[in-house]
Amino acid sequence: MEIHKIEAGTFQCDGGAIFGVVPKRVWQKRYPADRDNFCKMAMRCLYIAVGDKRIIIETGAGDKQLQYLKYYNFQDVLPLDKALLAFGTACEDITDVILTHLHFDHCGGCTHNATDGTIRMRFPNAAHWVGKTQWDNFLNPNIRESDSYFVENMAIVEQSGQLRLIESDRFLCPEIELRIFDGHTVGQLVPYITLPNQTLVYVGDVIPMSANIPLAWISAYDTHPIRSMEEKQRLLDEAIEKAQMLFFGHDAYTECCTVVSTNGKYRIGETFDFDTVITNSVCRYVRKDERKRKR
Ligand SMILES: [Zn+2]
């Protein structure tokens, strides 16, 4: 398997929106904010080549609505066609696009403005995987989420017949399982990627940043807060039990981490750069952990 991260740009969100009811005095010790209380957020995607599949997980916000969304102060937005060139791949080669959910900062890069003014698919030959309940929510959004959904991000994907809706957990290929979590929004897809000696979990907005690991530290954007906490707990319990590695799409400072819990409180175990995870150091970490368990 070949696997690369793609930094598709950054934007800013209000810290109060990101950490919900948690007071700033508490969260600012775990995540920095500027004078206006804005926090820097990454849009970190993955490219995976395995077997005959060429897979993109998440597409970032793209560049269609940057002016309309200028409040978010998007920076360094990297079109995915340029990003893929670095790996010797073209957008036409992509077979599968996995979208955790359809808020603009996750699916906007699926489509782009062509020079003739029309909106085109960025990955014209790819199946685009979305949770069925997330798709239904996109078509009939509630009053909270309607501002985050843009019809033009997905309309031509649906018209192309390349939208694939998932109603239950399933494997995309032997190395990647797509699981459904109802955290943050309904029907979010969480890819579980099997690496040698390690499972990498692309946690999406179930846990947008490592600072969101404590159960109550959920975003004010979450539509069903209690459900969000329950779903996060389900993900974290398995991550601890199986020593899985979490991969964060939005954390501008921490790419990956393990999780521990003490007396029912969840916190970061160890943090890692993505590149370190892909090298042997994490294999050593797993062996060290196994030794502990055997004792
Ligand atoms: Zn997001």
PDB file of C-alpha atoms and ligand atoms in Angstrom:
ATOM      1  CA  MET A   1       0.000   0.000   0.000  1.00  0.00           C
ATOM      2  CA  GLU A   2       1.111   3.523  -0.820  1.00  0.00           C
ATOM      3  CA  ILE A   3      -0.369   6.193   1.472  1.00  0.00           C
ATOM      4  CA  HIS A   4       0.195   9.966   1.576  1.00  0.00           C
ATOM      5  CA  LYS A   5      -1.402  12.848   3.419  1.00  0.00           C
ATOM      6  CA  ILE A   6      -2.481  15.950   1.522  1.00  0.00           C
ATOM      7  CA  GLU A   7      -2.669  19.317   3.258  1.00  0.00           C
ATOM      8  CA  ALA A   8      -5.483  20.869   1.210  1.00  0.00           C
ATOM      9  CA  GLY A   9      -5.398  24.210   3.041  1.00  0.00           C
ATOM     10  CA  THR A  10      -6.366  25.775   6.351  1.00  0.00           C
ATOM     11  CA  PHE A  11      -9.243  27.886   7.630  1.00  0.00           C
ATOM     12  CA  GLN A  12     -10.302  29.449  10.904  1.00  0.00           C
ATOM     13  CA  CYS A  13     -13.208  28.693  13.220  1.00  0.00           C
ATOM     14  CA  ASP A  14     -14.326  30.379  16.394  1.00  0.00           C
ATOM     15  CA  GLY A  15     -12.950  28.482  19.393  1.00  0.00           C
ATOM     16  CA  GLY A  16     -16.289  28.684  21.155  1.00  0.00           C
ATOM     17  CA  ALA A  17     -17.930  26.915  18.214  1.00  0.00           C
ATOM     18  CA  ILE A  18     -15.242  24.205  18.191  1.00  0.00           C
ATOM     19  CA  PHE A  19     -15.355  23.404  21.910  1.00  0.00           C
ATOM     20  CA  GLY A  20     -19.029  24.073  22.683  1.00  0.00           C
ATOM     21  CA  VAL A  21     -19.797  24.343  26.398  1.00  0.00           C
ATOM     22  CA  VAL A  22     -16.139  23.951  27.474  1.00  0.00           C
ATOM     23  CA  PRO A  23     -14.925  27.321  28.875  1.00  0.00           C
ATOM     24  CA  LYS A  24     -12.136  29.067  27.003  1.00  0.00           C
ATOM     25  CA  ARG A  25     -10.043  29.146  30.172  1.00  0.00           C
ATOM     26  CA  VAL A  26      -9.912  25.365  29.935  1.00  0.00           C
ATOM     27  CA  TRP A  27      -9.665  24.707  26.193  1.00  0.00           C
ATOM     28  CA  GLN A  28      -7.076  27.394  25.441  1.00  0.00           C
ATOM     29  CA  LYS A  29      -4.520  25.302  27.328  1.00  0.00           C
ATOM     30  CA  ARG A  30      -5.004  22.531  24.754  1.00  0.00           C
ATOM     31  CA  TYR A  31      -5.512  24.457  21.502  1.00  0.00           C
ATOM     32  CA  PRO A  32      -4.301  27.976  20.596  1.00  0.00           C
ATOM     33  CA  ALA A  33      -6.577  30.807  19.474  1.00  0.00           C
ATOM     34  CA  ASP A  34      -5.785  34.253  18.116  1.00  0.00           C
ATOM     35  CA  ARG A  35      -6.939  37.598  19.564  1.00  0.00           C
ATOM     36  CA  ASP A  36     -10.341  37.228  17.901  1.00  0.00           C
ATOM     37  CA  ASN A  37     -10.758  33.760  19.424  1.00  0.00           C
ATOM     38  CA  PHE A  38     -10.221  32.063  16.062  1.00  0.00           C
ATOM     39  CA  CYS A  39      -8.510  28.667  15.871  1.00  0.00           C
ATOM     40  CA  LYS A  40      -6.545  27.405  12.876  1.00  0.00           C
ATOM     41  CA  MET A  41      -8.015  24.257  11.300  1.00  0.00           C
ATOM     42  CA  ALA A  42      -6.347  21.965   8.768  1.00  0.00           C
ATOM     43  CA  MET A  43      -8.064  20.256   5.822  1.00  0.00           C
ATOM     44  CA  ARG A  44      -5.952  17.089   5.761  1.00  0.00           C
ATOM     45  CA  CYS A  45      -6.866  14.479   3.174  1.00  0.00           C
ATOM     46  CA  LEU A  46      -5.352  11.078   2.356  1.00  0.00           C
ATOM     47  CA  TYR A  47      -4.329   9.483  -0.944  1.00  0.00           C
ATOM     48  CA  ILE A  48      -4.047   5.694  -0.918  1.00  0.00           C
ATOM     49  CA  ALA A  49      -2.959   3.391  -3.744  1.00  0.00           C
ATOM     50  CA  VAL A  50      -3.711  -0.247  -2.982  1.00  0.00           C
ATOM     51  CA  GLY A  51      -4.241  -3.065  -5.501  1.00  0.00           C
ATOM     52  CA  ASP A  52      -6.030  -1.565  -8.491  1.00  0.00           C
ATOM     53  CA  LYS A  53      -7.628   1.168  -6.357  1.00  0.00           C
ATOM     54  CA  ARG A  54      -6.553   4.823  -6.187  1.00  0.00           C
ATOM     55  CA  ILE A  55      -8.434   6.359  -3.288  1.00  0.00           C
ATOM     56  CA  ILE A  56      -8.921   9.895  -1.968  1.00  0.00           C
ATOM     57  CA  ILE A  57     -10.285  10.360   1.551  1.00  0.00           C
ATOM     58  CA  GLU A  58     -11.840  13.833   1.857  1.00  0.00           C
ATOM     59  CA  THR A  59     -11.408  16.653  -0.628  1.00  0.00           C
ATOM     60  CA  GLY A  60     -11.233  19.824   1.513  1.00  0.00           C
ATOM     61  CA  ALA A  61     -13.258  22.920   0.682  1.00  0.00           C
ATOM     62  CA  GLY A  62     -11.986  23.304  -2.886  1.00  0.00           C
ATOM     63  CA  ASP A  63     -11.996  26.767  -4.407  1.00  0.00           C
ATOM     64  CA  LYS A  64     -15.570  27.391  -5.618  1.00  0.00           C
ATOM     65  CA  GLN A  65     -16.949  29.276  -2.600  1.00  0.00           C
ATOM     66  CA  LEU A  66     -13.863  30.920  -1.101  1.00  0.00           C
ATOM     67  CA  GLN A  67     -15.173  34.443  -1.638  1.00  0.00           C
ATOM     68  CA  TYR A  68     -18.596  33.630  -0.162  1.00  0.00           C
ATOM     69  CA  LEU A  69     -16.916  31.892   2.796  1.00  0.00           C
ATOM     70  CA  LYS A  70     -14.235  34.543   3.360  1.00  0.00           C
ATOM     71  CA  TYR A  71     -15.231  34.773   7.045  1.00  0.00           C
ATOM     72  CA  TYR A  72     -13.376  31.459   7.477  1.00  0.00           C
ATOM     73  CA  ASN A  73     -10.125  32.969   6.153  1.00  0.00           C
ATOM     74  CA  PHE A  74      -9.064  30.048   3.952  1.00  0.00           C
ATOM     75  CA  GLN A  75      -5.307  29.915   3.355  1.00  0.00           C
ATOM     76  CA  ASP A  76      -2.969  27.797   1.199  1.00  0.00           C
ATOM     77  CA  VAL A  77      -5.842  26.032  -0.556  1.00  0.00           C
ATOM     78  CA  LEU A  78      -4.200  23.325  -2.662  1.00  0.00           C
ATOM     79  CA  PRO A  79      -6.209  21.972  -5.614  1.00  0.00           C
ATOM     80  CA  LEU A  80      -6.121  18.194  -5.462  1.00  0.00           C
ATOM     81  CA  ASP A  81      -5.005  17.841  -9.091  1.00  0.00           C
ATOM     82  CA  LYS A  82      -1.794  19.649  -8.151  1.00  0.00           C
ATOM     83  CA  ALA A  83      -1.416  17.628  -4.955  1.00  0.00           C
ATOM     84  CA  LEU A  84      -1.745  14.321  -6.825  1.00  0.00           C
ATOM     85  CA  LEU A  85       0.932  15.268  -9.359  1.00  0.00           C
ATOM     86  CA  ALA A  86       3.491  14.926  -6.549  1.00  0.00           C
ATOM     87  CA  PHE A  87       2.541  11.243  -6.293  1.00  0.00           C
ATOM     88  CA  GLY A  88       2.643  10.654 -10.046  1.00  0.00           C
ATOM     89  CA  THR A  89      -1.151  10.361 -10.214  1.00  0.00           C
ATOM     90  CA  ALA A  90      -3.847  12.271 -12.092  1.00  0.00           C
ATOM     91  CA  CYS A  91      -7.408  12.989 -10.980  1.00  0.00           C
ATOM     92  CA  GLU A  92      -8.654  10.768 -13.819  1.00  0.00           C
ATOM     93  CA  ASP A  93      -6.853   7.795 -12.209  1.00  0.00           C
ATOM     94  CA  ILE A  94      -8.772   8.082  -8.926  1.00  0.00           C
ATOM     95  CA  THR A  95     -11.180   5.147  -8.571  1.00  0.00           C
ATOM     96  CA  ASP A  96     -12.817   6.038  -5.224  1.00  0.00           C
ATOM     97  CA  VAL A  97     -13.504   9.217  -3.271  1.00  0.00           C
ATOM     98  CA  ILE A  98     -14.557   8.748   0.350  1.00  0.00           C
ATOM     99  CA  LEU A  99     -16.456  11.692   1.838  1.00  0.00           C
ATOM    100  CA  THR A 100     -16.881  11.484   5.606  1.00  0.00           C
ATOM    101  CA  HIS A 101     -19.779  13.927   5.272  1.00  0.00           C
ATOM    102  CA  LEU A 102     -20.964  16.722   3.014  1.00  0.00           C
ATOM    103  CA  HIS A 103     -20.218  19.935   4.937  1.00  0.00           C
ATOM    104  CA  PHE A 104     -18.389  22.332   2.612  1.00  0.00           C
ATOM    105  CA  ASP A 105     -14.960  21.858   4.203  1.00  0.00           C
ATOM    106  CA  HIS A 106     -15.043  18.129   3.363  1.00  0.00           C
ATOM    107  CA  CYS A 107     -16.664  17.751  -0.063  1.00  0.00           C
ATOM    108  CA  GLY A 108     -16.099  21.121  -1.800  1.00  0.00           C
ATOM    109  CA  GLY A 109     -12.979  19.800  -3.541  1.00  0.00           C
ATOM    110  CA  CYS A 110     -14.968  17.083  -5.371  1.00  0.00           C
ATOM    111  CA  THR A 111     -15.943  19.647  -7.965  1.00  0.00           C
ATOM    112  CA  HIS A 112     -14.320  22.760  -9.374  1.00  0.00           C
ATOM    113  CA  ASN A 113     -14.977  25.718 -11.643  1.00  0.00           C
ATOM    114  CA  ALA A 114     -13.777  24.942 -15.151  1.00  0.00           C
ATOM    115  CA  THR A 115     -12.339  27.679 -17.385  1.00  0.00           C
ATOM    116  CA  ASP A 116     -15.643  27.788 -19.344  1.00  0.00           C
ATOM    117  CA  GLY A 117     -17.500  28.733 -16.148  1.00  0.00           C
ATOM    118  CA  THR A 118     -19.175  25.369 -15.629  1.00  0.00           C
ATOM    119  CA  ILE A 119     -18.747  23.206 -12.552  1.00  0.00           C
ATOM    120  CA  ARG A 120     -16.942  19.948 -13.280  1.00  0.00           C
ATOM    121  CA  MET A 121     -16.129  16.806 -11.337  1.00  0.00           C
ATOM    122  CA  ARG A 122     -12.556  16.786 -10.063  1.00  0.00           C
ATOM    123  CA  PHE A 123     -12.474  12.960 -10.176  1.00  0.00           C
ATOM    124  CA  PRO A 124     -14.559  12.080 -13.233  1.00  0.00           C
ATOM    125  CA  ASN A 125     -13.944   8.327 -13.092  1.00  0.00           C
ATOM    126  CA  ALA A 126     -14.335   7.789  -9.348  1.00  0.00           C
ATOM    127  CA  ALA A 127     -17.120   6.276  -7.285  1.00  0.00           C
ATOM    128  CA  HIS A 128     -17.997   8.830  -4.560  1.00  0.00           C
ATOM    129  CA  TRP A 129     -18.865   7.129  -1.244  1.00  0.00           C
ATOM    130  CA  VAL A 130     -21.270   8.841   1.171  1.00  0.00           C
ATOM    131  CA  GLY A 131     -23.421   7.635   4.088  1.00  0.00           C
ATOM    132  CA  LYS A 132     -27.067   7.211   2.997  1.00  0.00           C
ATOM    133  CA  THR A 133     -28.469   9.112   5.988  1.00  0.00           C
ATOM    134  CA  GLN A 134     -25.871  11.873   5.406  1.00  0.00           C
ATOM    135  CA  TRP A 135     -27.063  12.148   1.798  1.00  0.00           C
ATOM    136  CA  ASP A 136     -30.712  12.359   2.934  1.00  0.00           C
ATOM    137  CA  ASN A 137     -29.655  15.065   5.412  1.00  0.00           C
ATOM    138  CA  PHE A 138     -27.872  16.947   2.608  1.00  0.00           C
ATOM    139  CA  LEU A 139     -31.034  16.889   0.477  1.00  0.00           C
ATOM    140  CA  ASN A 140     -33.284  17.976   3.366  1.00  0.00           C
ATOM    141  CA  PRO A 141     -31.039  19.822   5.818  1.00  0.00           C
ATOM    142  CA  ASN A 142     -32.127  20.924   9.264  1.00  0.00           C
ATOM    143  CA  ILE A 143     -31.995  24.611  10.134  1.00  0.00           C
ATOM    144  CA  ARG A 144     -28.576  24.248  11.829  1.00  0.00           C
ATOM    145  CA  GLU A 145     -26.746  22.478   9.016  1.00  0.00           C
ATOM    146  CA  SER A 146     -28.263  24.128   5.958  1.00  0.00           C
ATOM    147  CA  ASP A 147     -25.509  26.804   5.921  1.00  0.00           C
ATOM    148  CA  SER A 148     -22.844  24.079   5.645  1.00  0.00           C
ATOM    149  CA  TYR A 149     -24.347  22.306   2.618  1.00  0.00           C
ATOM    150  CA  PHE A 150     -23.937  23.644  -0.925  1.00  0.00           C
ATOM    151  CA  VAL A 151     -25.933  21.910  -3.646  1.00  0.00           C
ATOM    152  CA  GLU A 152     -23.288  22.754  -6.268  1.00  0.00           C
ATOM    153  CA  ASN A 153     -20.698  20.696  -4.373  1.00  0.00           C
ATOM    154  CA  MET A 154     -22.494  17.423  -5.095  1.00  0.00           C
ATOM    155  CA  ALA A 155     -25.144  17.986  -7.823  1.00  0.00           C
ATOM    156  CA  ILE A 156     -23.039  16.880 -10.783  1.00  0.00           C
ATOM    157  CA  VAL A 157     -21.636  13.949  -8.801  1.00  0.00           C
ATOM    158  CA  GLU A 158     -25.195  12.691  -8.326  1.00  0.00           C
ATOM    159  CA  GLN A 159     -26.088  13.412 -11.969  1.00  0.00           C
ATOM    160  CA  SER A 160     -23.038  11.461 -13.146  1.00  0.00           C
ATOM    161  CA  GLY A 161     -24.389   8.289 -11.530  1.00  0.00           C
ATOM    162  CA  GLN A 162     -21.143   7.920  -9.559  1.00  0.00           C
ATOM    163  CA  LEU A 163     -22.595   8.564  -6.119  1.00  0.00           C
ATOM    164  CA  ARG A 164     -22.491   5.426  -3.923  1.00  0.00           C
ATOM    165  CA  LEU A 165     -24.608   5.490  -0.776  1.00  0.00           C
ATOM    166  CA  ILE A 166     -23.748   3.273   2.182  1.00  0.00           C
ATOM    167  CA  GLU A 167     -26.387   2.116   4.662  1.00  0.00           C
ATOM    168  CA  SER A 168     -24.199  -0.058   6.906  1.00  0.00           C
ATOM    169  CA  ASP A 169     -20.508  -0.705   7.633  1.00  0.00           C
ATOM    170  CA  ARG A 170     -18.677  -2.296   4.686  1.00  0.00           C
ATOM    171  CA  PHE A 171     -15.236  -2.891   3.255  1.00  0.00           C
ATOM    172  CA  LEU A 172     -14.217  -0.789   0.267  1.00  0.00           C
ATOM    173  CA  CYS A 173     -11.286  -3.179  -0.216  1.00  0.00           C
ATOM    174  CA  PRO A 174      -9.639  -5.646   2.189  1.00  0.00           C
ATOM    175  CA  GLU A 175      -7.455  -2.864   3.654  1.00  0.00           C
ATOM    176  CA  ILE A 176     -10.145  -0.194   4.150  1.00  0.00           C
ATOM    177  CA  GLU A 177     -13.384  -0.547   6.067  1.00  0.00           C
ATOM    178  CA  LEU A 178     -15.975   2.224   6.001  1.00  0.00           C
ATOM    179  CA  ARG A 179     -17.853   2.497   9.287  1.00  0.00           C
ATOM    180  CA  ILE A 180     -20.850   4.701   9.987  1.00  0.00           C
ATOM    181  CA  PHE A 181     -20.937   6.997  13.018  1.00  0.00           C
ATOM    182  CA  ASP A 182     -23.660   9.510  13.874  1.00  0.00           C
ATOM    183  CA  GLY A 183     -21.286  11.922  15.623  1.00  0.00           C
ATOM    184  CA  HIS A 184     -21.296  15.640  14.587  1.00  0.00           C
ATOM    185  CA  THR A 185     -23.817  14.878  11.849  1.00  0.00           C
ATOM    186  CA  VAL A 186     -25.781  11.768  10.836  1.00  0.00           C
ATOM    187  CA  GLY A 187     -24.277   9.038   8.695  1.00  0.00           C
ATOM    188  CA  GLN A 188     -20.650  10.100   8.902  1.00  0.00           C
ATOM    189  CA  LEU A 189     -18.221   7.655   7.242  1.00  0.00           C
ATOM    190  CA  VAL A 190     -15.113   6.782   9.252  1.00  0.00           C
ATOM    191  CA  PRO A 191     -12.476   4.891   7.219  1.00  0.00           C
ATOM    192  CA  TYR A 192     -10.473   2.249   9.132  1.00  0.00           C
ATOM    193  CA  ILE A 193      -7.220   1.679   7.249  1.00  0.00           C
ATOM    194  CA  THR A 194      -5.198  -1.465   7.931  1.00  0.00           C
ATOM    195  CA  LEU A 195      -1.461  -0.756   7.911  1.00  0.00           C
ATOM    196  CA  PRO A 196       1.189  -3.316   8.828  1.00  0.00           C
ATOM    197  CA  ASN A 197       0.916  -3.691  12.639  1.00  0.00           C
ATOM    198  CA  GLN A 198      -1.489  -0.788  12.973  1.00  0.00           C
ATOM    199  CA  THR A 199      -4.999   0.392  12.187  1.00  0.00           C
ATOM    200  CA  LEU A 200      -5.236   4.048  11.204  1.00  0.00           C
ATOM    201  CA  VAL A 201      -8.647   5.613  11.872  1.00  0.00           C
ATOM    202  CA  TYR A 202      -9.589   8.677   9.814  1.00  0.00           C
ATOM    203  CA  VAL A 203     -11.855  10.084  12.508  1.00  0.00           C
ATOM    204  CA  GLY A 204     -13.305  12.971  10.469  1.00  0.00           C
ATOM    205  CA  ASP A 205     -15.516  15.304  12.479  1.00  0.00           C
ATOM    206  CA  VAL A 206     -16.479  12.602  14.997  1.00  0.00           C
ATOM    207  CA  ILE A 207     -13.273  13.947  16.646  1.00  0.00           C
ATOM    208  CA  PRO A 208     -12.112  16.937  14.576  1.00  0.00           C
ATOM    209  CA  MET A 209      -8.982  17.655  16.613  1.00  0.00           C
ATOM    210  CA  SER A 210      -6.967  15.859  19.267  1.00  0.00           C
ATOM    211  CA  ALA A 211      -8.180  18.435  21.828  1.00  0.00           C
ATOM    212  CA  ASN A 212     -11.728  17.145  21.203  1.00  0.00           C
ATOM    213  CA  ILE A 213     -10.928  13.702  22.656  1.00  0.00           C
ATOM    214  CA  PRO A 214     -12.547  14.271  26.115  1.00  0.00           C
ATOM    215  CA  LEU A 215     -16.174  13.175  25.729  1.00  0.00           C
ATOM    216  CA  ALA A 216     -17.800  16.526  26.564  1.00  0.00           C
ATOM    217  CA  TRP A 217     -15.474  18.501  24.270  1.00  0.00           C
ATOM    218  CA  ILE A 218     -17.786  18.441  21.270  1.00  0.00           C
ATOM    219  CA  SER A 219     -18.405  21.199  18.784  1.00  0.00           C
ATOM    220  CA  ALA A 220     -21.332  23.603  19.116  1.00  0.00           C
ATOM    221  CA  TYR A 221     -22.081  22.705  15.479  1.00  0.00           C
ATOM    222  CA  ASP A 222     -22.993  19.119  16.445  1.00  0.00           C
ATOM    223  CA  THR A 223     -26.669  18.539  15.781  1.00  0.00           C
ATOM    224  CA  HIS A 224     -27.299  15.917  18.490  1.00  0.00           C
ATOM    225  CA  PRO A 225     -24.818  16.495  21.348  1.00  0.00           C
ATOM    226  CA  ILE A 226     -25.570  13.398  23.443  1.00  0.00           C
ATOM    227  CA  ARG A 227     -25.470  11.170  20.373  1.00  0.00           C
ATOM    228  CA  SER A 228     -22.135  12.802  19.399  1.00  0.00           C
ATOM    229  CA  MET A 229     -20.652  11.934  22.780  1.00  0.00           C
ATOM    230  CA  GLU A 230     -21.948   8.350  22.658  1.00  0.00           C
ATOM    231  CA  GLU A 231     -20.562   7.816  19.166  1.00  0.00           C
ATOM    232  CA  LYS A 232     -17.209   9.326  20.108  1.00  0.00           C
ATOM    233  CA  GLN A 233     -17.063   7.032  23.129  1.00  0.00           C
ATOM    234  CA  ARG A 234     -17.789   4.002  20.925  1.00  0.00           C
ATOM    235  CA  LEU A 235     -14.917   4.976  18.629  1.00  0.00           C
ATOM    236  CA  LEU A 236     -12.506   5.730  21.498  1.00  0.00           C
ATOM    237  CA  ASP A 237     -13.240   2.525  23.439  1.00  0.00           C
ATOM    238  CA  GLU A 238     -12.301   0.428  20.429  1.00  0.00           C
ATOM    239  CA  ALA A 239      -9.250   2.614  19.700  1.00  0.00           C
ATOM    240  CA  ILE A 240      -7.971   1.980  23.227  1.00  0.00           C
ATOM    241  CA  GLU A 241      -8.785  -1.728  23.241  1.00  0.00           C
ATOM    242  CA  LYS A 242      -7.099  -2.354  19.871  1.00  0.00           C
ATOM    243  CA  ALA A 243      -4.297   0.261  20.188  1.00  0.00           C
ATOM    244  CA  GLN A 244      -5.524   2.011  17.049  1.00  0.00           C
ATOM    245  CA  MET A 245      -3.986   5.233  15.752  1.00  0.00           C
ATOM    246  CA  LEU A 246      -6.299   8.224  15.214  1.00  0.00           C
ATOM    247  CA  PHE A 247      -5.689  10.495  12.215  1.00  0.00           C
ATOM    248  CA  PHE A 248      -7.085  14.041  12.417  1.00  0.00           C
ATOM    249  CA  GLY A 249      -8.351  15.979   9.428  1.00  0.00           C
ATOM    250  CA  HIS A 250      -8.773  19.344  11.171  1.00  0.00           C
ATOM    251  CA  ASP A 251      -6.034  19.479  13.827  1.00  0.00           C
ATOM    252  CA  ALA A 252      -3.487  22.027  12.595  1.00  0.00           C
ATOM    253  CA  TYR A 253      -0.866  20.897  15.124  1.00  0.00           C
ATOM    254  CA  THR A 254      -1.358  17.166  15.755  1.00  0.00           C
ATOM    255  CA  GLU A 255      -1.695  14.705  12.886  1.00  0.00           C
ATOM    256  CA  CYS A 256      -2.070  11.402  14.732  1.00  0.00           C
ATOM    257  CA  CYS A 257      -2.343  10.059  18.254  1.00  0.00           C
ATOM    258  CA  THR A 258      -3.172   7.055  20.373  1.00  0.00           C
ATOM    259  CA  VAL A 259      -5.760   7.250  23.148  1.00  0.00           C
ATOM    260  CA  VAL A 260      -5.800   6.183  26.795  1.00  0.00           C
ATOM    261  CA  SER A 261      -8.472   6.340  29.455  1.00  0.00           C
ATOM    262  CA  THR A 262      -8.115   6.694  33.200  1.00  0.00           C
ATOM    263  CA  ASN A 263     -11.135   6.382  35.478  1.00  0.00           C
ATOM    264  CA  GLY A 264     -13.459   6.824  32.518  1.00  0.00           C
ATOM    265  CA  LYS A 265     -11.696   9.985  31.259  1.00  0.00           C
ATOM    266  CA  TYR A 266     -10.312   9.868  27.745  1.00  0.00           C
ATOM    267  CA  ARG A 267      -7.122  11.645  26.776  1.00  0.00           C
ATOM    268  CA  ILE A 268      -4.287  11.643  24.247  1.00  0.00           C
ATOM    269  CA  GLY A 269      -1.822   8.767  24.680  1.00  0.00           C
ATOM    270  CA  GLU A 270       1.096   9.658  22.416  1.00  0.00           C
ATOM    271  CA  THR A 271       1.103  12.022  19.459  1.00  0.00           C
ATOM    272  CA  PHE A 272       2.791  11.228  16.146  1.00  0.00           C
ATOM    273  CA  ASP A 273       3.511  12.867  12.812  1.00  0.00           C
ATOM    274  CA  PHE A 274       1.818  11.001  10.004  1.00  0.00           C
ATOM    275  CA  ASP A 275       5.189  10.150   8.455  1.00  0.00           C
ATOM    276  CA  THR A 276       6.299   8.570  11.722  1.00  0.00           C
ATOM    277  CA  VAL A 277       3.179   6.438  11.809  1.00  0.00           C
ATOM    278  CA  ILE A 278       4.001   5.137   8.367  1.00  0.00           C
ATOM    279  CA  THR A 279       7.544   4.216   9.377  1.00  0.00           C
ATOM    280  CA  ASN A 280       8.690   1.598  11.832  1.00  0.00           C
ATOM    281  CA  SER A 281       8.521   3.674  14.989  1.00  0.00           C
ATOM    282  CA  VAL A 282       4.852   2.908  15.438  1.00  0.00           C
ATOM    283  CA  CYS A 283       5.518  -0.797  14.987  1.00  0.00           C
ATOM    284  CA  ARG A 284       7.931  -0.437  17.896  1.00  0.00           C
ATOM    285  CA  TYR A 285       5.250   1.365  19.891  1.00  0.00           C
ATOM    286  CA  VAL A 286       2.793  -1.482  19.307  1.00  0.00           C
ATOM    287  CA  ARG A 287       5.355  -4.084  20.364  1.00  0.00           C
ATOM    288  CA  LYS A 288       6.123  -2.103  23.511  1.00  0.00           C
ATOM    289  CA  ASP A 289       2.416  -1.942  24.263  1.00  0.00           C
ATOM    290  CA  GLU A 290       2.004  -5.681  23.706  1.00  0.00           C
ATOM    291  CA  ARG A 291       4.859  -6.368  26.096  1.00  0.00           C
ATOM    292  CA  LYS A 292       3.040  -4.326  28.737  1.00  0.00           C
ATOM    293  CA  ARG A 293      -0.143  -6.321  28.244  1.00  0.00           C
ATOM    294  CA  LYS A 294       1.652  -9.672  28.554  1.00  0.00           C
ATOM    295  CA  ARG A 295       3.182  -8.744  31.911  1.00  0.00           C
TER     296      ARG A 295
HETATM  297 ZN    ZN B   1     -15.239  19.810   9.262  1.00  0.00          ZN
END
